[in-house]
mmCIF file of C-alpha atoms in Angstrom:
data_model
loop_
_atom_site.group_PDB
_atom_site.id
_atom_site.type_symbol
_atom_site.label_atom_id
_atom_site.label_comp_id
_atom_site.label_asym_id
_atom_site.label_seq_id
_atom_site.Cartn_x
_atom_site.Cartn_y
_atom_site.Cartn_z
ATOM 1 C CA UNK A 1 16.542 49.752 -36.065
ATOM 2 C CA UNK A 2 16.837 47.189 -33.157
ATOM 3 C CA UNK A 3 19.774 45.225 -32.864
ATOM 4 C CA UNK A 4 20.098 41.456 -32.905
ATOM 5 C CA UNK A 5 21.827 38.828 -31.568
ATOM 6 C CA UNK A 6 24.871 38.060 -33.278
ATOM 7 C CA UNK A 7 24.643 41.555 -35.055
ATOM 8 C CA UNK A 8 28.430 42.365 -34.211
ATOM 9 C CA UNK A 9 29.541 39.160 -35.326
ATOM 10 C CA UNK A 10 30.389 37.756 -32.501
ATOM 11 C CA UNK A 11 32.157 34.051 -32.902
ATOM 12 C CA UNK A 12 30.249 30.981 -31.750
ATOM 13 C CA UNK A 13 31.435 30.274 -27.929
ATOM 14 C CA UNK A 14 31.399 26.673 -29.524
ATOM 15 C CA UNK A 15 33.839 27.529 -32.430
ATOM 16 C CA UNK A 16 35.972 29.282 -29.654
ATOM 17 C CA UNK A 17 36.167 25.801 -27.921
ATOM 18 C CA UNK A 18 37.259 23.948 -30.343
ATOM 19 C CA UNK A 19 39.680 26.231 -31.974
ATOM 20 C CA UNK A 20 42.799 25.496 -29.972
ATOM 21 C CA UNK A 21 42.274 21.364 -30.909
ATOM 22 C CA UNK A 22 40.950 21.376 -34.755
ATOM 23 C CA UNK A 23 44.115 19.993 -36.212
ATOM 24 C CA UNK A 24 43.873 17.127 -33.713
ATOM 25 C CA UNK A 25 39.816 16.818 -34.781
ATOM 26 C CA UNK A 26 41.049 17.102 -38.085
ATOM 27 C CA UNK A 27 43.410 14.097 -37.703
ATOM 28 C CA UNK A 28 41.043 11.721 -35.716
ATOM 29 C CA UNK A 29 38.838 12.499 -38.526
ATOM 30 C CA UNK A 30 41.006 10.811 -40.978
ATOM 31 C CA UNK A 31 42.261 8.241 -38.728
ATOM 32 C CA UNK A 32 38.655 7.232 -38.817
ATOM 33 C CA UNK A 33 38.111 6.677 -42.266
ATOM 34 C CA UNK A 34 36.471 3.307 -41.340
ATOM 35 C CA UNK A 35 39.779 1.742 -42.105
ATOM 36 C CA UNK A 36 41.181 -1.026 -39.602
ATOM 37 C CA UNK A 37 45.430 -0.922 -38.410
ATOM 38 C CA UNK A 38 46.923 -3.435 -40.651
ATOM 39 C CA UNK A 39 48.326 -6.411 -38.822
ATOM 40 C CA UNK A 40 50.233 -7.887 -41.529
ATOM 41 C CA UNK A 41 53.119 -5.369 -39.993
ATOM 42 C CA UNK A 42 53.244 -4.967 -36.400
ATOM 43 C CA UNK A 43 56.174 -2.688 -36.259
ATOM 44 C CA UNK A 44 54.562 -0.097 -38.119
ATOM 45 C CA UNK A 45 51.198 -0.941 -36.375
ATOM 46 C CA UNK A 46 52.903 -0.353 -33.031
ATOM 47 C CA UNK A 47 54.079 2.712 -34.763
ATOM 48 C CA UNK A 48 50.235 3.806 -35.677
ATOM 49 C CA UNK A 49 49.602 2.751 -32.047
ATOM 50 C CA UNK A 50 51.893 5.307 -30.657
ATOM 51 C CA UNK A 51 50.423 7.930 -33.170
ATOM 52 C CA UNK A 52 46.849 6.971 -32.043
ATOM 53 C CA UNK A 53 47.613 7.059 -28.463
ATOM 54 C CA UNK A 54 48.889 10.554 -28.419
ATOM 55 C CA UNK A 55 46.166 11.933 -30.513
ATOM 56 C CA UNK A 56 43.878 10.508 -28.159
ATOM 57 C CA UNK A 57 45.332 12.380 -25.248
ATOM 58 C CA UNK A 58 44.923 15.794 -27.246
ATOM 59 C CA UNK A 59 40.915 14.306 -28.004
ATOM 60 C CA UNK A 60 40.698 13.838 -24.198
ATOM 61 C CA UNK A 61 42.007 17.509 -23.857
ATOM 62 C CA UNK A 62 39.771 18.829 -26.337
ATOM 63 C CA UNK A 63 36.766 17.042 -24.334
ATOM 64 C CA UNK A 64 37.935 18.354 -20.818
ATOM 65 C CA UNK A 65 38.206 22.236 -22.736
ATOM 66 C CA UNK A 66 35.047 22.053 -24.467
ATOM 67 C CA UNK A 67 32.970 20.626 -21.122
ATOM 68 C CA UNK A 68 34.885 23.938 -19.089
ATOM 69 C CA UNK A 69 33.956 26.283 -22.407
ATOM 70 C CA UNK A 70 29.859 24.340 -21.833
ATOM 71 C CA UNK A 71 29.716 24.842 -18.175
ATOM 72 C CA UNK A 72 30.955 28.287 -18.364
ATOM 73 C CA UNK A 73 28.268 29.216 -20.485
ATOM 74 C CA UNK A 74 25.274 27.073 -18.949
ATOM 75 C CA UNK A 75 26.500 27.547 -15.247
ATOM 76 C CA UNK A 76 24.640 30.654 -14.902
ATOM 77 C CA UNK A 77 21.600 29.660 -17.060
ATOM 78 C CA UNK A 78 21.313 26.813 -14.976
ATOM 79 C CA UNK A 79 21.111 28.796 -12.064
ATOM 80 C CA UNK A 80 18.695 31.323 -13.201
ATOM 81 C CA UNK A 81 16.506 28.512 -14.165
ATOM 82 C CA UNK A 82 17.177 26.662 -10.515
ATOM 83 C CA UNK A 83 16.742 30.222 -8.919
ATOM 84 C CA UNK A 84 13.034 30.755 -10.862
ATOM 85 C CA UNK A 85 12.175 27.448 -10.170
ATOM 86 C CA UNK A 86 12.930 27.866 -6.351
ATOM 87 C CA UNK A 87 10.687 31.270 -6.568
ATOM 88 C CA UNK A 88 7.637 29.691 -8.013
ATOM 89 C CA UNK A 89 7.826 26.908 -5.665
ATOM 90 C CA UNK A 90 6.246 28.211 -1.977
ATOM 91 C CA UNK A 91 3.124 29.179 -3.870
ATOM 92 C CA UNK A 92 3.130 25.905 -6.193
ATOM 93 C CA UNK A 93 3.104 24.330 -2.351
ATOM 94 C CA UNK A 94 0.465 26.354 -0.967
ATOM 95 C CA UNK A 95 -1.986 25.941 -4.218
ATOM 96 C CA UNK A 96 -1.393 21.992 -3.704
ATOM 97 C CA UNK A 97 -1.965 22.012 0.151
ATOM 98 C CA UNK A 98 -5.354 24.066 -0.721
ATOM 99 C CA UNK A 99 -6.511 21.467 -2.760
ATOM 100 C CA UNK A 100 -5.467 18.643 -0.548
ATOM 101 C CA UNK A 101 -7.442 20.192 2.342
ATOM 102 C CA UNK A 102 -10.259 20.823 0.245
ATOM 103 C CA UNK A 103 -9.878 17.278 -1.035
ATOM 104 C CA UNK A 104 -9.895 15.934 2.564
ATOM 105 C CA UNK A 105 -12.854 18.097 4.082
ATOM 106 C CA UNK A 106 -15.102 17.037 1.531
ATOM 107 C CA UNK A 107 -13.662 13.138 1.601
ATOM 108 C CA UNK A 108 -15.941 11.818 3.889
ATOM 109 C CA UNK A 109 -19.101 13.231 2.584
ATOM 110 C CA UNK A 110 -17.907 12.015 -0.647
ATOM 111 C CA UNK A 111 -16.838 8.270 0.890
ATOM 112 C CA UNK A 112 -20.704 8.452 2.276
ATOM 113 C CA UNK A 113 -22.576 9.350 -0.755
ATOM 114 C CA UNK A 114 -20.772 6.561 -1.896
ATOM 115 C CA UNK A 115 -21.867 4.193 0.210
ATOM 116 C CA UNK A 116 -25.689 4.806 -0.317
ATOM 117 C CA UNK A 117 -25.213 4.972 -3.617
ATOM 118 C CA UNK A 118 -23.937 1.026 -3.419
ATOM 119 C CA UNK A 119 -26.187 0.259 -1.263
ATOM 120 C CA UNK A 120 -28.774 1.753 -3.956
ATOM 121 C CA UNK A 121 -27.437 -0.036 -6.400
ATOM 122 C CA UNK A 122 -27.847 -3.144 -4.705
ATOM 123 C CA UNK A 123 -30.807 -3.384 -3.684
ATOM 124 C CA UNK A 124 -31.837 -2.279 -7.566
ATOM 125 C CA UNK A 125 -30.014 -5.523 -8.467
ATOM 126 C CA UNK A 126 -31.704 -7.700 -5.966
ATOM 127 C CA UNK A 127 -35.003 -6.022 -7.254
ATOM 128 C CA UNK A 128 -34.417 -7.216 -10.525
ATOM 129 C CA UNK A 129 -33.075 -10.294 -9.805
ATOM 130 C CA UNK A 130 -36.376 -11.162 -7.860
ATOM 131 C CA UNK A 131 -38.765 -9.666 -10.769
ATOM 132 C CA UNK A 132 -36.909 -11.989 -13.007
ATOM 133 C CA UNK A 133 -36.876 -15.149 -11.382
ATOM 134 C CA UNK A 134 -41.041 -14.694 -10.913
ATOM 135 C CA UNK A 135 -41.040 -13.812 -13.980
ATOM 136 C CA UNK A 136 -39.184 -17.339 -15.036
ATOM 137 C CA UNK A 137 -41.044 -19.096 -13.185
ATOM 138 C CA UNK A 138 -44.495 -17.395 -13.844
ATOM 139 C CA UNK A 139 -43.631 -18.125 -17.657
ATOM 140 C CA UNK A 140 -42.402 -21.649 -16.521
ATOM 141 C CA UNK A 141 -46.279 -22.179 -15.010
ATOM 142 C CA UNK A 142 -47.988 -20.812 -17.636
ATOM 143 C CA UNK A 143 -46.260 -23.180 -20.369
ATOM 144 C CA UNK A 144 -47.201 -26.074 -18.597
ATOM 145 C CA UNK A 145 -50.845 -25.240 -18.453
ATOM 146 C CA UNK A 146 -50.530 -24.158 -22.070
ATOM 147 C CA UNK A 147 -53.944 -23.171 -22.015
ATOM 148 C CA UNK A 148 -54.390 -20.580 -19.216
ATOM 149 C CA UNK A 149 -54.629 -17.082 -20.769
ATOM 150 C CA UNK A 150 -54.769 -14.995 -17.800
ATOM 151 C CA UNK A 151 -51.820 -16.908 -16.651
ATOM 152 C CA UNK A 152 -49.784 -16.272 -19.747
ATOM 153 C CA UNK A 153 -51.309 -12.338 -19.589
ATOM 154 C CA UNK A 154 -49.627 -12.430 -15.883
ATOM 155 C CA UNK A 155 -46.686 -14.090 -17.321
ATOM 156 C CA UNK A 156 -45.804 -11.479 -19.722
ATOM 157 C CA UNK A 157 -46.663 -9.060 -16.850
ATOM 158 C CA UNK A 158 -44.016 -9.916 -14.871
ATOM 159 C CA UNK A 159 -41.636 -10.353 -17.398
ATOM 160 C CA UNK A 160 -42.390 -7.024 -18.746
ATOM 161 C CA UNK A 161 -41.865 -5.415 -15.199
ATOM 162 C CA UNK A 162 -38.431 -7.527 -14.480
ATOM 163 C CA UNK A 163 -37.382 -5.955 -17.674
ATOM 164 C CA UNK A 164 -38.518 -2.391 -15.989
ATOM 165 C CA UNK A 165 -37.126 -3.434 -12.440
ATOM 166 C CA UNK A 166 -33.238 -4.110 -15.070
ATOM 167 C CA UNK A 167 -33.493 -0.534 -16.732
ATOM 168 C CA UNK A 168 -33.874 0.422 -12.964
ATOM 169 C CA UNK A 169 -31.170 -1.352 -11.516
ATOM 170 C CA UNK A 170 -28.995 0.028 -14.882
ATOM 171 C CA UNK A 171 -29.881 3.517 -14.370
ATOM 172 C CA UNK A 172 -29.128 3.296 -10.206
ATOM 173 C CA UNK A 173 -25.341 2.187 -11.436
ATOM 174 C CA UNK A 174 -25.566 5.097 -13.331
ATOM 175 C CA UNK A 175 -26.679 7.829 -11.342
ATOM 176 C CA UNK A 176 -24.615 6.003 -8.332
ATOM 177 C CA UNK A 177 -21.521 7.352 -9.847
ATOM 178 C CA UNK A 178 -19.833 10.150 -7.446
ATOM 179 C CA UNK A 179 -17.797 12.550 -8.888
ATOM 180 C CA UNK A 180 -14.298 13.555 -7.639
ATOM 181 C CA UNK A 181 -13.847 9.855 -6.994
ATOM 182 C CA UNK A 182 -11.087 7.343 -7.851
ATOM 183 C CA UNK A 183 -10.105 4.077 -7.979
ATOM 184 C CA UNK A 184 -6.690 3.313 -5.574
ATOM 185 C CA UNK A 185 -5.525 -0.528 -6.847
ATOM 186 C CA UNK A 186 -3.540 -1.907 -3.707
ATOM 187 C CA UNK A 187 -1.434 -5.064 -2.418
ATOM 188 C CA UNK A 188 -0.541 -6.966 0.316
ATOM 189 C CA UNK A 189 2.182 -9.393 -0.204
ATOM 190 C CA UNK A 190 1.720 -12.347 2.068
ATOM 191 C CA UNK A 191 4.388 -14.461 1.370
ATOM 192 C CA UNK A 192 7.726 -13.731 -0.014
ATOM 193 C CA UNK A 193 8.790 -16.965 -0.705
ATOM 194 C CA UNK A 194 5.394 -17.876 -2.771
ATOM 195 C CA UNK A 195 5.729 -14.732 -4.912
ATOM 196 C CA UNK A 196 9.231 -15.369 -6.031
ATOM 197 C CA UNK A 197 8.352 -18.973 -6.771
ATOM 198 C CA UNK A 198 5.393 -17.418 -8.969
ATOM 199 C CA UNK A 199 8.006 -14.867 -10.700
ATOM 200 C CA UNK A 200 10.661 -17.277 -11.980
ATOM 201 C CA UNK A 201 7.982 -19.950 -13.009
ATOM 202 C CA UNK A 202 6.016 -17.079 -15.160
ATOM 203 C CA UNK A 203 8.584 -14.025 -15.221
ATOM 204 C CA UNK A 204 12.244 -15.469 -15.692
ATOM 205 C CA UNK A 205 13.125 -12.252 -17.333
ATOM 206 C CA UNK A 206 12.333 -10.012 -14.254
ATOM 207 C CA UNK A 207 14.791 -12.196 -12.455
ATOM 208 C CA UNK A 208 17.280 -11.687 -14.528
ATOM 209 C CA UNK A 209 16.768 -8.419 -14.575
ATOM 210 C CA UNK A 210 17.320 -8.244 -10.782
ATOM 211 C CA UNK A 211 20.197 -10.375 -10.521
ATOM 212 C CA UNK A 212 21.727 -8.435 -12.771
ATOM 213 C CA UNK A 213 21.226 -5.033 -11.421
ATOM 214 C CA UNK A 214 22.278 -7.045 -7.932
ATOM 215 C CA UNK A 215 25.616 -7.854 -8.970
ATOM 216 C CA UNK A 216 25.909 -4.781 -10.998
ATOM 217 C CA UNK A 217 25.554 -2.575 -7.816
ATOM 218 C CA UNK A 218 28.255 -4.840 -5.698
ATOM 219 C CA UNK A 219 31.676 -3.175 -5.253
ATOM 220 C CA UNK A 220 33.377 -5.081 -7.725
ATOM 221 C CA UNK A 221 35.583 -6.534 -5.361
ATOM 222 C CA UNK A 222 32.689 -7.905 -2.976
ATOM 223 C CA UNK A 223 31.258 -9.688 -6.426
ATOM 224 C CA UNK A 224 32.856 -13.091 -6.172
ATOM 225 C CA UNK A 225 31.501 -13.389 -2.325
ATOM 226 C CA UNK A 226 27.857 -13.800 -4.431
ATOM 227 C CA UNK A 227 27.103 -17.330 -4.900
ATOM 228 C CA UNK A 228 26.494 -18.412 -8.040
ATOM 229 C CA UNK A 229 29.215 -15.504 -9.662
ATOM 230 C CA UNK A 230 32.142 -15.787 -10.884
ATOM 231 C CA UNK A 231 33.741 -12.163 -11.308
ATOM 232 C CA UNK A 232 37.248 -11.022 -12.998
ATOM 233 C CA UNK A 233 38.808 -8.210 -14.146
ATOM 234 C CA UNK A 234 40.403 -7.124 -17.814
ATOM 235 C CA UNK A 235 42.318 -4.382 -19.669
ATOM 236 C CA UNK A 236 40.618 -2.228 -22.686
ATOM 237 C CA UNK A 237 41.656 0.559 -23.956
ATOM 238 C CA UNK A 238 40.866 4.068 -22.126
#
């Protein structure tokens, strides 16, 4: 019978980790009952203080211990995954140059049957355009006569073949279509100013966002150099 992991009974590299600190988890766990320090006394809250403050340097402890017990377990998984990664990669980069420079010999024949099929396409549409507006104005002629049979026969004619001359046009957008094309959407930004005038008129928010993530990325001691910032510093608790 195969063994299995865990079999012997080996302890949980986790519950080895936390061992050495459970009586200070233990005691953070009822500190944090979801009951506040009472103020009413601030001798014995200074007292709790003190109590809290050294039970937070064991918590810290316990964190620093547990993140050593972590990386000494996922260290070397984490390289064996980095190291299998690396060894896939040269052919990954050779499959993806082969299709690149099968991409790009074939790019202009592909750019070229693209053209003519455009150029197809429009001349279909100018086709039907034209069989339409004789039609119009075949129909237009024979109305006004009102009596003219053969011109209302030649009327319907043409409107029957600019309907004929649209299914064309139609079906040359349709077979026009060449595969292993895409569409690339691309910009030019052609004036700065005008484009941030445009954002804070009909984007405030991406502003914001920016001059946030501006300040936010300034030494803090560069911050009140920014006009328009005021910048200070203040005590929490660690």
């Amino acid at each position: 019978e195969l063994a299995t992991i865990g079999h012997n009974g080996a302890p949980d590299p986790i519950d080895l980790a936390v061992e050495p600190f459970q009586d200070y988890i233990d005691e953070a766990t009822n500190w944090m009952d979801g009951e506040a320090i009472d103020l009413s006394d601030m001798d014995k809250a200074a007292q709790q203080v003190e109590a809290v403050e050294v039970l937070i340097k064991e918590i810290v402890a316990a964190k620093k211990h547990v993140e050593a017990c972590r990386k000494e377990i996922t260290d070397p998984l984490n390289k064996a995954f980095k190291d299998e990664v690396a060894r896939w990669k040269p052919t990954q980069a050779d499959i993806e140059r082969m299709q690149k420079g099968l991409q790009n010999l074939i790019a202009p024949v592909k750019a070229e049957q693209h053209r003519i099929a455009q150029e197809a396409k429009r001349i279909a549409y100018l086709e039907a355009q034209r069989a339409e507006e004789e039609a119009r104005a075949a129909e237009a002629a024979a109305m006004a006569e009102g009596s003219d049979i053969d011109a209302m026969r030649e009327a319907d004619d043409l409107k029957s073949a600019a309907l004929d001359k649209a299914k064309e046009a139609q079906q040359a957008s349709r077979d026009g279509r060449v595969t292993g094309m895409k569409t690339v959407h691309e910009f030019e930004i052609l004036s700065g100013q005008e484009l941030i005038n445009w954002i804070i008129e009909n984007d405030r928010a991406a502003i914001n966002r920016f001059l946030k993530g501006y300040v936010e990325a300034t030494p803090h001691q560069n911050r009140s150099q920014i006009g328009g910032v005021r910048a200070w510093s203040k005590k929490v608790p660690k």
